[in-house]
Amino acid sequence: MQDDQSMITIGDAIEDTCRQLEASDVFYGHGTDNPWDEAVQLVLAACSLPADSDRSVIEQPVGEAESGQIERWLRERISKHVPLPYLTGKAWFAGIEFLSDARALVPRSPLAAVIQSAYAPWYAGPEPRRLLDLCAGGGSIGIAAALHDPQLEVVLTDLDSAALTLARENIDKHHLGGRVITVESDLFAALEGQRFDIILSNPPYVDAQDLADMPMEYHHEPPQGLGSGADGLDITRKILASASEYLQPWGLLVVEVGNSWEALEAAYPSVPFTWLEFSEGGHGVFALDAQTLQDSTASLS
């Protein structure tokens, strides 16, 4: 039993956790980019407090059970480099909480900003009614789109059945069963005849060299969600070759390719990719409208 003199507070726990993280060699890239924010998320989750708790919680005492959880998670984080969302079971994307575990990549993508901007100024069609989240993993992109637009119907596709099971759990979490569905599919294979106003995709796009050099944290994630051939473009090539068949005439395709953007430009020098800029960070996201995709058919096939 802890007595009053030995009782630590939330603030104490955060400071101690931060010091231990600072002294470690962990990599930050799964929801935070610094040890303080990582410490805050870890401690608040261990104490069953909301991630957006204000400073009023820092004087709250930490019980024995919560202290033990902090110690266990911190040990896993530092010694095994497990991404924090896999420890807490929670991740945030576009300001929304999602269930997160090793069945799918930890949600992270500048596509959140595209959703929050209502696809402006890149989408020029009528009010979108159908959206496809291609290579959806745990479903964060498509679910965020559905939550930001109550009129939108969303299809989540992925080849990985385990990832789609997690996606369905996230659909249930956000009570979206009437508007968001999952389809197990190798890209567009199971979507014949369907058309969408918007296709969003964060496919595997890491090239072989970057994959080999990635910090240990990324090796806890499913490898099929990261690597995509020698230049990182194996899957993106397939998307580009077929996407126009699944878009409405006014439709928009938005794809994240990260550091492989230079290889994409070199592979398709005649395709006028629109590269999106983000005020809060992120790069390697392109947009192409349906007409441009059709006009570029010869180059993309």
PDB file of C-alpha atoms in Angstrom:
ATOM      1  CA  MET A   1       0.000   0.000   0.000  1.00  0.00           C
ATOM      2  CA  GLN A   2       1.190   3.498  -0.822  1.00  0.00           C
ATOM      3  CA  ASP A   3       0.969   5.991   2.021  1.00  0.00           C
ATOM      4  CA  ASP A   4       0.262   9.690   1.546  1.00  0.00           C
ATOM      5  CA  GLN A   5       3.959  10.600   1.617  1.00  0.00           C
ATOM      6  CA  SER A   6       4.883   8.118  -1.097  1.00  0.00           C
ATOM      7  CA  MET A   7       1.880   8.840  -3.315  1.00  0.00           C
ATOM      8  CA  ILE A   8       2.903  10.247  -6.664  1.00  0.00           C
ATOM      9  CA  THR A   9       0.728  12.511  -8.789  1.00  0.00           C
ATOM     10  CA  ILE A  10      -0.102  12.463 -12.478  1.00  0.00           C
ATOM     11  CA  GLY A  11       2.346  15.310 -12.941  1.00  0.00           C
ATOM     12  CA  ASP A  12       5.115  13.403 -11.134  1.00  0.00           C
ATOM     13  CA  ALA A  13       4.483  10.322 -13.262  1.00  0.00           C
ATOM     14  CA  ILE A  14       4.601  12.305 -16.489  1.00  0.00           C
ATOM     15  CA  GLU A  15       7.879  13.984 -15.531  1.00  0.00           C
ATOM     16  CA  ASP A  16       9.485  10.694 -14.506  1.00  0.00           C
ATOM     17  CA  THR A  17       8.252   8.924 -17.642  1.00  0.00           C
ATOM     18  CA  CYS A  18       9.568  11.759 -19.785  1.00  0.00           C
ATOM     19  CA  ARG A  19      13.007  11.549 -18.158  1.00  0.00           C
ATOM     20  CA  GLN A  20      13.204   7.819 -18.815  1.00  0.00           C
ATOM     21  CA  LEU A  21      12.148   8.265 -22.419  1.00  0.00           C
ATOM     22  CA  GLU A  22      14.696  11.031 -22.922  1.00  0.00           C
ATOM     23  CA  ALA A  23      17.422   8.724 -21.647  1.00  0.00           C
ATOM     24  CA  SER A  24      16.372   5.943 -24.033  1.00  0.00           C
ATOM     25  CA  ASP A  25      16.810   5.413 -27.759  1.00  0.00           C
ATOM     26  CA  VAL A  26      13.112   5.072 -28.633  1.00  0.00           C
ATOM     27  CA  PHE A  27      11.865   6.548 -31.897  1.00  0.00           C
ATOM     28  CA  TYR A  28       8.843   8.853 -32.009  1.00  0.00           C
ATOM     29  CA  GLY A  29       6.684   8.508 -35.081  1.00  0.00           C
ATOM     30  CA  HIS A  30       3.437   6.846 -34.065  1.00  0.00           C
ATOM     31  CA  GLY A  31       1.339   9.714 -32.806  1.00  0.00           C
ATOM     32  CA  THR A  32       3.948  11.874 -31.083  1.00  0.00           C
ATOM     33  CA  ASP A  33       7.271  13.391 -32.068  1.00  0.00           C
ATOM     34  CA  ASN A  34       8.854  14.073 -28.665  1.00  0.00           C
ATOM     35  CA  PRO A  35       9.294  12.420 -25.248  1.00  0.00           C
ATOM     36  CA  TRP A  36       7.051  14.827 -23.335  1.00  0.00           C
ATOM     37  CA  ASP A  37       3.972  14.231 -25.488  1.00  0.00           C
ATOM     38  CA  GLU A  38       4.698  10.496 -25.435  1.00  0.00           C
ATOM     39  CA  ALA A  39       4.908  10.568 -21.641  1.00  0.00           C
ATOM     40  CA  VAL A  40       1.639  12.481 -21.362  1.00  0.00           C
ATOM     41  CA  GLN A  41      -0.176   9.998 -23.583  1.00  0.00           C
ATOM     42  CA  LEU A  42       1.258   6.976 -21.766  1.00  0.00           C
ATOM     43  CA  VAL A  43       0.445   8.205 -18.267  1.00  0.00           C
ATOM     44  CA  LEU A  44      -3.035   9.486 -19.076  1.00  0.00           C
ATOM     45  CA  ALA A  45      -3.923   6.193 -20.789  1.00  0.00           C
ATOM     46  CA  ALA A  46      -2.576   4.154 -17.881  1.00  0.00           C
ATOM     47  CA  CYS A  47      -4.716   6.231 -15.519  1.00  0.00           C
ATOM     48  CA  SER A  48      -7.824   5.899 -17.729  1.00  0.00           C
ATOM     49  CA  LEU A  49      -7.928   9.655 -18.327  1.00  0.00           C
ATOM     50  CA  PRO A  50      -8.879  11.307 -21.626  1.00  0.00           C
ATOM     51  CA  ALA A  51      -5.996  12.215 -23.918  1.00  0.00           C
ATOM     52  CA  ASP A  52      -7.217  15.823 -23.994  1.00  0.00           C
ATOM     53  CA  SER A  53      -7.300  16.193 -20.202  1.00  0.00           C
ATOM     54  CA  ASP A  54      -6.375  19.688 -19.014  1.00  0.00           C
ATOM     55  CA  ARG A  55      -3.795  20.657 -16.403  1.00  0.00           C
ATOM     56  CA  SER A  56      -6.284  20.162 -13.594  1.00  0.00           C
ATOM     57  CA  VAL A  57      -5.419  16.435 -13.551  1.00  0.00           C
ATOM     58  CA  ILE A  58      -1.734  16.835 -12.727  1.00  0.00           C
ATOM     59  CA  GLU A  59      -2.301  16.895  -8.962  1.00  0.00           C
ATOM     60  CA  GLN A  60      -4.416  13.750  -8.986  1.00  0.00           C
ATOM     61  CA  PRO A  61      -2.765  10.786  -7.226  1.00  0.00           C
ATOM     62  CA  VAL A  62      -1.664   7.718  -9.146  1.00  0.00           C
ATOM     63  CA  GLY A  63      -2.853   4.469  -7.585  1.00  0.00           C
ATOM     64  CA  GLU A  64      -0.803   1.293  -7.274  1.00  0.00           C
ATOM     65  CA  ALA A  65      -2.515  -0.420 -10.197  1.00  0.00           C
ATOM     66  CA  GLU A  66      -2.021   2.607 -12.454  1.00  0.00           C
ATOM     67  CA  SER A  67       1.599   2.981 -11.348  1.00  0.00           C
ATOM     68  CA  GLY A  68       2.224  -0.649 -12.216  1.00  0.00           C
ATOM     69  CA  GLN A  69       0.668  -0.169 -15.634  1.00  0.00           C
ATOM     70  CA  ILE A  70       2.878   2.836 -16.304  1.00  0.00           C
ATOM     71  CA  GLU A  71       5.950   0.817 -15.369  1.00  0.00           C
ATOM     72  CA  ARG A  72       4.958  -2.134 -17.577  1.00  0.00           C
ATOM     73  CA  TRP A  73       4.184   0.016 -20.599  1.00  0.00           C
ATOM     74  CA  LEU A  74       7.327   2.067 -20.163  1.00  0.00           C
ATOM     75  CA  ARG A  75       9.435  -1.092 -19.948  1.00  0.00           C
ATOM     76  CA  GLU A  76       7.884  -2.439 -23.176  1.00  0.00           C
ATOM     77  CA  ARG A  77       8.270   0.924 -24.883  1.00  0.00           C
ATOM     78  CA  ILE A  78      11.953   1.298 -24.013  1.00  0.00           C
ATOM     79  CA  SER A  79      13.267  -2.270 -24.069  1.00  0.00           C
ATOM     80  CA  LYS A  80      11.279  -3.622 -26.993  1.00  0.00           C
ATOM     81  CA  HIS A  81      10.498  -0.392 -28.874  1.00  0.00           C
ATOM     82  CA  VAL A  82       6.806  -1.251 -29.124  1.00  0.00           C
ATOM     83  CA  PRO A  83       4.849   1.722 -30.540  1.00  0.00           C
ATOM     84  CA  LEU A  84       2.842   3.352 -27.778  1.00  0.00           C
ATOM     85  CA  PRO A  85      -0.576   2.876 -29.470  1.00  0.00           C
ATOM     86  CA  TYR A  86       0.025  -0.884 -29.500  1.00  0.00           C
ATOM     87  CA  LEU A  87       0.540  -0.735 -25.734  1.00  0.00           C
ATOM     88  CA  THR A  88      -2.420   1.481 -24.893  1.00  0.00           C
ATOM     89  CA  GLY A  89      -4.672   0.085 -27.629  1.00  0.00           C
ATOM     90  CA  LYS A  90      -5.558   3.632 -28.668  1.00  0.00           C
ATOM     91  CA  ALA A  91      -4.485   5.981 -31.450  1.00  0.00           C
ATOM     92  CA  TRP A  92      -5.729   9.322 -32.690  1.00  0.00           C
ATOM     93  CA  PHE A  93      -6.271  10.372 -36.282  1.00  0.00           C
ATOM     94  CA  ALA A  94      -7.937  13.587 -37.443  1.00  0.00           C
ATOM     95  CA  GLY A  95      -8.727  14.318 -33.815  1.00  0.00           C
ATOM     96  CA  ILE A  96     -10.627  11.031 -33.428  1.00  0.00           C
ATOM     97  CA  GLU A  97      -9.796   8.081 -31.161  1.00  0.00           C
ATOM     98  CA  PHE A  98      -9.356   4.681 -32.801  1.00  0.00           C
ATOM     99  CA  LEU A  99      -8.630   1.198 -31.566  1.00  0.00           C
ATOM    100  CA  SER A 100      -5.084   0.276 -32.518  1.00  0.00           C
ATOM    101  CA  ASP A 101      -3.119  -2.964 -32.365  1.00  0.00           C
ATOM    102  CA  ALA A 102      -0.660  -4.991 -34.405  1.00  0.00           C
ATOM    103  CA  ARG A 103      -3.318  -6.143 -36.888  1.00  0.00           C
ATOM    104  CA  ALA A 104      -2.833  -2.869 -38.781  1.00  0.00           C
ATOM    105  CA  LEU A 105      -0.468   0.067 -39.020  1.00  0.00           C
ATOM    106  CA  VAL A 106      -0.796   2.744 -36.370  1.00  0.00           C
ATOM    107  CA  PRO A 107      -2.986   5.483 -37.921  1.00  0.00           C
ATOM    108  CA  ARG A 108      -0.846   8.352 -39.203  1.00  0.00           C
ATOM    109  CA  SER A 109      -1.238  10.230 -42.440  1.00  0.00           C
ATOM    110  CA  PRO A 110      -1.484  13.791 -43.728  1.00  0.00           C
ATOM    111  CA  LEU A 111      -4.682  12.615 -45.418  1.00  0.00           C
ATOM    112  CA  ALA A 112      -6.325  13.726 -42.171  1.00  0.00           C
ATOM    113  CA  ALA A 113      -5.873  17.320 -43.357  1.00  0.00           C
ATOM    114  CA  VAL A 114      -7.477  16.477 -46.712  1.00  0.00           C
ATOM    115  CA  ILE A 115     -10.550  15.139 -44.924  1.00  0.00           C
ATOM    116  CA  GLN A 116     -10.728  18.094 -42.550  1.00  0.00           C
ATOM    117  CA  SER A 117     -10.570  20.508 -45.505  1.00  0.00           C
ATOM    118  CA  ALA A 118     -13.575  18.745 -47.119  1.00  0.00           C
ATOM    119  CA  TYR A 119     -11.266  17.895 -50.071  1.00  0.00           C
ATOM    120  CA  ALA A 120     -11.009  21.555 -51.098  1.00  0.00           C
ATOM    121  CA  PRO A 121      -9.675  22.881 -53.341  1.00  0.00           C
ATOM    122  CA  TRP A 122      -8.894  19.630 -55.143  1.00  0.00           C
ATOM    123  CA  TYR A 123     -12.401  18.159 -55.481  1.00  0.00           C
ATOM    124  CA  ALA A 124     -14.636  20.072 -57.897  1.00  0.00           C
ATOM    125  CA  GLY A 125     -17.652  17.777 -58.233  1.00  0.00           C
ATOM    126  CA  PRO A 126     -21.077  17.759 -56.598  1.00  0.00           C
ATOM    127  CA  GLU A 127     -21.408  17.050 -52.874  1.00  0.00           C
ATOM    128  CA  PRO A 128     -19.591  13.709 -52.473  1.00  0.00           C
ATOM    129  CA  ARG A 129     -21.806  10.768 -51.585  1.00  0.00           C
ATOM    130  CA  ARG A 130     -19.502   7.745 -51.916  1.00  0.00           C
ATOM    131  CA  LEU A 131     -15.898   7.455 -50.804  1.00  0.00           C
ATOM    132  CA  LEU A 132     -13.451   4.556 -51.036  1.00  0.00           C
ATOM    133  CA  ASP A 133     -10.654   4.077 -48.511  1.00  0.00           C
ATOM    134  CA  LEU A 134      -8.308   1.836 -50.489  1.00  0.00           C
ATOM    135  CA  CYS A 135      -5.782  -0.192 -48.436  1.00  0.00           C
ATOM    136  CA  ALA A 136      -7.753   0.832 -45.379  1.00  0.00           C
ATOM    137  CA  GLY A 137      -5.968  -1.142 -42.673  1.00  0.00           C
ATOM    138  CA  GLY A 138      -7.749  -0.393 -39.403  1.00  0.00           C
ATOM    139  CA  GLY A 139     -10.114   1.981 -41.182  1.00  0.00           C
ATOM    140  CA  SER A 140      -9.082   5.329 -39.690  1.00  0.00           C
ATOM    141  CA  ILE A 141      -9.077   7.293 -42.952  1.00  0.00           C
ATOM    142  CA  GLY A 142     -12.483   6.180 -44.191  1.00  0.00           C
ATOM    143  CA  ILE A 143     -14.086   6.335 -40.758  1.00  0.00           C
ATOM    144  CA  ALA A 144     -12.746   9.857 -40.198  1.00  0.00           C
ATOM    145  CA  ALA A 145     -14.220  10.838 -43.576  1.00  0.00           C
ATOM    146  CA  ALA A 146     -17.606   9.426 -42.553  1.00  0.00           C
ATOM    147  CA  LEU A 147     -17.548  11.223 -39.218  1.00  0.00           C
ATOM    148  CA  HIS A 148     -16.691  14.541 -40.873  1.00  0.00           C
ATOM    149  CA  ASP A 149     -19.506  14.206 -43.428  1.00  0.00           C
ATOM    150  CA  PRO A 150     -22.751  12.659 -42.118  1.00  0.00           C
ATOM    151  CA  GLN A 151     -24.054  12.215 -45.695  1.00  0.00           C
ATOM    152  CA  LEU A 152     -21.120  10.154 -46.892  1.00  0.00           C
ATOM    153  CA  GLU A 153     -21.203   6.417 -47.557  1.00  0.00           C
ATOM    154  CA  VAL A 154     -17.785   4.808 -47.215  1.00  0.00           C
ATOM    155  CA  VAL A 155     -16.261   1.534 -48.362  1.00  0.00           C
ATOM    156  CA  LEU A 156     -13.100   0.277 -46.656  1.00  0.00           C
ATOM    157  CA  THR A 157     -11.064  -2.252 -48.612  1.00  0.00           C
ATOM    158  CA  ASP A 158      -7.970  -4.205 -47.726  1.00  0.00           C
ATOM    159  CA  LEU A 159      -6.432  -7.542 -48.660  1.00  0.00           C
ATOM    160  CA  ASP A 160      -5.690  -8.334 -45.003  1.00  0.00           C
ATOM    161  CA  SER A 161      -8.676  -9.913 -43.233  1.00  0.00           C
ATOM    162  CA  ALA A 162      -7.162  -9.272 -39.789  1.00  0.00           C
ATOM    163  CA  ALA A 163      -6.842  -5.558 -40.528  1.00  0.00           C
ATOM    164  CA  LEU A 164     -10.449  -5.456 -41.695  1.00  0.00           C
ATOM    165  CA  THR A 165     -11.571  -7.125 -38.479  1.00  0.00           C
ATOM    166  CA  LEU A 166      -9.959  -4.241 -36.610  1.00  0.00           C
ATOM    167  CA  ALA A 167     -11.633  -1.833 -39.021  1.00  0.00           C
ATOM    168  CA  ARG A 168     -15.026  -3.335 -38.216  1.00  0.00           C
ATOM    169  CA  GLU A 169     -14.308  -2.905 -34.517  1.00  0.00           C
ATOM    170  CA  ASN A 170     -13.601   0.763 -35.193  1.00  0.00           C
ATOM    171  CA  ILE A 171     -16.805   1.050 -37.229  1.00  0.00           C
ATOM    172  CA  ASP A 172     -18.714  -0.344 -34.254  1.00  0.00           C
ATOM    173  CA  LYS A 173     -16.868   1.952 -31.864  1.00  0.00           C
ATOM    174  CA  HIS A 174     -18.120   4.970 -33.795  1.00  0.00           C
ATOM    175  CA  HIS A 175     -21.589   3.550 -34.516  1.00  0.00           C
ATOM    176  CA  LEU A 176     -21.177   3.785 -38.287  1.00  0.00           C
ATOM    177  CA  GLY A 177     -22.486   0.386 -39.324  1.00  0.00           C
ATOM    178  CA  GLY A 178     -25.164   1.984 -41.476  1.00  0.00           C
ATOM    179  CA  ARG A 179     -22.771   4.059 -43.577  1.00  0.00           C
ATOM    180  CA  VAL A 180     -19.361   2.350 -43.536  1.00  0.00           C
ATOM    181  CA  ILE A 181     -18.720  -1.181 -44.791  1.00  0.00           C
ATOM    182  CA  THR A 182     -15.639  -3.332 -45.264  1.00  0.00           C
ATOM    183  CA  VAL A 183     -14.787  -5.340 -48.375  1.00  0.00           C
ATOM    184  CA  GLU A 184     -11.890  -7.771 -48.481  1.00  0.00           C
ATOM    185  CA  SER A 185     -10.295  -7.034 -51.814  1.00  0.00           C
ATOM    186  CA  ASP A 186      -6.976  -6.983 -53.636  1.00  0.00           C
ATOM    187  CA  LEU A 187      -7.188  -3.276 -54.501  1.00  0.00           C
ATOM    188  CA  PHE A 188     -10.210  -2.914 -56.837  1.00  0.00           C
ATOM    189  CA  ALA A 189     -10.738  -6.632 -57.556  1.00  0.00           C
ATOM    190  CA  ALA A 190     -13.961  -6.998 -55.526  1.00  0.00           C
ATOM    191  CA  LEU A 191     -15.420  -3.621 -56.542  1.00  0.00           C
ATOM    192  CA  GLU A 192     -16.336  -4.278 -60.156  1.00  0.00           C
ATOM    193  CA  GLY A 193     -18.998  -1.881 -61.410  1.00  0.00           C
ATOM    194  CA  GLN A 194     -18.777   0.488 -58.441  1.00  0.00           C
ATOM    195  CA  ARG A 195     -18.020   4.192 -58.755  1.00  0.00           C
ATOM    196  CA  PHE A 196     -16.891   6.679 -56.144  1.00  0.00           C
ATOM    197  CA  ASP A 197     -16.730  10.437 -55.907  1.00  0.00           C
ATOM    198  CA  ILE A 198     -13.464  10.262 -53.968  1.00  0.00           C
ATOM    199  CA  ILE A 199     -10.819   7.586 -53.534  1.00  0.00           C
ATOM    200  CA  LEU A 200      -8.352   8.056 -50.689  1.00  0.00           C
ATOM    201  CA  SER A 201      -5.430   5.695 -50.292  1.00  0.00           C
ATOM    202  CA  ASN A 202      -2.481   5.324 -47.970  1.00  0.00           C
ATOM    203  CA  PRO A 203      -1.044   2.164 -49.541  1.00  0.00           C
ATOM    204  CA  PRO A 204       2.245   0.489 -48.707  1.00  0.00           C
ATOM    205  CA  TYR A 205       4.873   2.745 -50.266  1.00  0.00           C
ATOM    206  CA  VAL A 206       8.190   2.216 -48.470  1.00  0.00           C
ATOM    207  CA  ASP A 207      11.039   1.275 -50.784  1.00  0.00           C
ATOM    208  CA  ALA A 208      13.385  -1.610 -49.999  1.00  0.00           C
ATOM    209  CA  GLN A 209      16.221   0.562 -48.691  1.00  0.00           C
ATOM    210  CA  ASP A 210      14.017   2.680 -46.425  1.00  0.00           C
ATOM    211  CA  LEU A 211      12.307  -0.460 -45.133  1.00  0.00           C
ATOM    212  CA  ALA A 212      15.645  -1.978 -44.133  1.00  0.00           C
ATOM    213  CA  ASP A 213      16.684   1.240 -42.395  1.00  0.00           C
ATOM    214  CA  MET A 214      13.476   1.874 -40.444  1.00  0.00           C
ATOM    215  CA  PRO A 215      13.662   2.186 -36.638  1.00  0.00           C
ATOM    216  CA  MET A 216      12.701  -0.853 -34.560  1.00  0.00           C
ATOM    217  CA  GLU A 217       9.257   0.553 -33.785  1.00  0.00           C
ATOM    218  CA  TYR A 218       8.139   0.043 -37.388  1.00  0.00           C
ATOM    219  CA  HIS A 219       9.108  -3.624 -37.318  1.00  0.00           C
ATOM    220  CA  HIS A 220       6.293  -4.249 -34.833  1.00  0.00           C
ATOM    221  CA  GLU A 221       3.818  -3.255 -37.543  1.00  0.00           C
ATOM    222  CA  PRO A 222       2.570  -5.694 -40.211  1.00  0.00           C
ATOM    223  CA  PRO A 223       5.262  -5.627 -42.938  1.00  0.00           C
ATOM    224  CA  GLN A 224       2.708  -5.977 -45.722  1.00  0.00           C
ATOM    225  CA  GLY A 225       1.423  -2.543 -44.736  1.00  0.00           C
ATOM    226  CA  LEU A 226       4.771  -0.855 -45.337  1.00  0.00           C
ATOM    227  CA  GLY A 227       6.932  -2.297 -48.114  1.00  0.00           C
ATOM    228  CA  SER A 228       6.041  -2.053 -51.791  1.00  0.00           C
ATOM    229  CA  GLY A 229       8.943  -3.285 -53.877  1.00  0.00           C
ATOM    230  CA  ALA A 230      12.356  -1.918 -54.712  1.00  0.00           C
ATOM    231  CA  ASP A 231      11.178   1.637 -55.384  1.00  0.00           C
ATOM    232  CA  GLY A 232       8.107   1.622 -53.131  1.00  0.00           C
ATOM    233  CA  LEU A 233       5.690   1.910 -56.051  1.00  0.00           C
ATOM    234  CA  ASP A 234       4.505  -1.635 -56.796  1.00  0.00           C
ATOM    235  CA  ILE A 235       1.029  -1.029 -55.393  1.00  0.00           C
ATOM    236  CA  THR A 236       0.771   2.621 -56.444  1.00  0.00           C
ATOM    237  CA  ARG A 237       1.358   1.591 -60.061  1.00  0.00           C
ATOM    238  CA  LYS A 238      -1.626  -0.772 -59.873  1.00  0.00           C
ATOM    239  CA  ILE A 239      -3.804   1.923 -58.322  1.00  0.00           C
ATOM    240  CA  LEU A 240      -2.939   4.415 -61.040  1.00  0.00           C
ATOM    241  CA  ALA A 241      -3.587   1.882 -63.798  1.00  0.00           C
ATOM    242  CA  SER A 242      -7.158   1.152 -62.649  1.00  0.00           C
ATOM    243  CA  ALA A 243      -8.470   4.043 -60.551  1.00  0.00           C
ATOM    244  CA  SER A 244     -10.234   5.913 -63.358  1.00  0.00           C
ATOM    245  CA  GLU A 245     -12.584   2.933 -63.871  1.00  0.00           C
ATOM    246  CA  TYR A 246     -13.888   3.359 -60.299  1.00  0.00           C
ATOM    247  CA  LEU A 247     -14.267   7.136 -60.198  1.00  0.00           C
ATOM    248  CA  GLN A 248     -17.223   9.234 -61.207  1.00  0.00           C
ATOM    249  CA  PRO A 249     -16.415  11.575 -64.140  1.00  0.00           C
ATOM    250  CA  TRP A 250     -15.910  14.380 -61.619  1.00  0.00           C
ATOM    251  CA  GLY A 251     -14.085  12.125 -59.159  1.00  0.00           C
ATOM    252  CA  LEU A 252     -10.816  12.638 -57.310  1.00  0.00           C
ATOM    253  CA  LEU A 253      -7.983  10.258 -56.405  1.00  0.00           C
ATOM    254  CA  VAL A 254      -5.690  11.176 -53.504  1.00  0.00           C
ATOM    255  CA  VAL A 255      -2.766   8.873 -52.669  1.00  0.00           C
ATOM    256  CA  GLU A 256       0.049   9.069 -50.134  1.00  0.00           C
ATOM    257  CA  VAL A 257       3.440   7.827 -51.346  1.00  0.00           C
ATOM    258  CA  GLY A 258       5.719   9.482 -48.780  1.00  0.00           C
ATOM    259  CA  ASN A 259       9.414   9.450 -49.631  1.00  0.00           C
ATOM    260  CA  SER A 260       8.687   7.545 -52.857  1.00  0.00           C
ATOM    261  CA  TRP A 261       7.328  10.704 -54.493  1.00  0.00           C
ATOM    262  CA  GLU A 262      10.573  11.317 -56.378  1.00  0.00           C
ATOM    263  CA  ALA A 263      10.528   7.785 -57.792  1.00  0.00           C
ATOM    264  CA  LEU A 264       6.900   8.320 -58.850  1.00  0.00           C
ATOM    265  CA  GLU A 265       7.726  11.532 -60.683  1.00  0.00           C
ATOM    266  CA  ALA A 266      10.610   9.785 -62.434  1.00  0.00           C
ATOM    267  CA  ALA A 267       8.427   6.799 -63.379  1.00  0.00           C
ATOM    268  CA  TYR A 268       5.629   8.940 -64.867  1.00  0.00           C
ATOM    269  CA  PRO A 269       7.245  12.148 -66.161  1.00  0.00           C
ATOM    270  CA  SER A 270       4.261  13.038 -68.375  1.00  0.00           C
ATOM    271  CA  VAL A 271       1.599  12.729 -65.632  1.00  0.00           C
ATOM    272  CA  PRO A 272       0.707  16.121 -64.070  1.00  0.00           C
ATOM    273  CA  PHE A 273       0.578  15.082 -60.418  1.00  0.00           C
ATOM    274  CA  THR A 274      -0.717  17.732 -58.038  1.00  0.00           C
ATOM    275  CA  TRP A 275       1.402  17.542 -54.893  1.00  0.00           C
ATOM    276  CA  LEU A 276      -0.433  18.647 -51.786  1.00  0.00           C
ATOM    277  CA  GLU A 277       1.137  20.939 -49.204  1.00  0.00           C
ATOM    278  CA  PHE A 278       0.291  20.700 -45.501  1.00  0.00           C
ATOM    279  CA  SER A 279       0.662  23.457 -42.953  1.00  0.00           C
ATOM    280  CA  GLU A 280       1.093  20.989 -40.089  1.00  0.00           C
ATOM    281  CA  GLY A 281       3.599  18.662 -41.742  1.00  0.00           C
ATOM    282  CA  GLY A 282       3.463  15.726 -44.084  1.00  0.00           C
ATOM    283  CA  HIS A 283       4.553  15.246 -47.668  1.00  0.00           C
ATOM    284  CA  GLY A 284       4.359  12.887 -50.611  1.00  0.00           C
ATOM    285  CA  VAL A 285       0.601  13.080 -51.214  1.00  0.00           C
ATOM    286  CA  PHE A 286      -0.687  13.573 -54.750  1.00  0.00           C
ATOM    287  CA  ALA A 287      -4.104  14.277 -56.226  1.00  0.00           C
ATOM    288  CA  LEU A 288      -5.379  13.456 -59.709  1.00  0.00           C
ATOM    289  CA  ASP A 289      -8.895  14.073 -60.979  1.00  0.00           C
ATOM    290  CA  ALA A 290     -10.726  11.478 -63.045  1.00  0.00           C
ATOM    291  CA  GLN A 291     -10.304  13.373 -66.289  1.00  0.00           C
ATOM    292  CA  THR A 292      -6.556  13.683 -65.831  1.00  0.00           C
ATOM    293  CA  LEU A 293      -6.356   9.980 -65.048  1.00  0.00           C
ATOM    294  CA  GLN A 294      -8.236   9.167 -68.244  1.00  0.00           C
ATOM    295  CA  ASP A 295      -6.083  11.534 -70.285  1.00  0.00           C
ATOM    296  CA  SER A 296      -2.975   9.839 -68.851  1.00  0.00           C
ATOM    297  CA  THR A 297      -4.162   6.282 -69.522  1.00  0.00           C
ATOM    298  CA  ALA A 298      -1.378   5.525 -71.987  1.00  0.00           C
ATOM    299  CA  SER A 299       1.284   6.665 -69.536  1.00  0.00           C
ATOM    300  CA  LEU A 300      -0.222   4.832 -66.558  1.00  0.00           C
ATOM    301  CA  SER A 301      -0.925   1.435 -68.087  1.00  0.00           C
TER     302      SER A 301
END
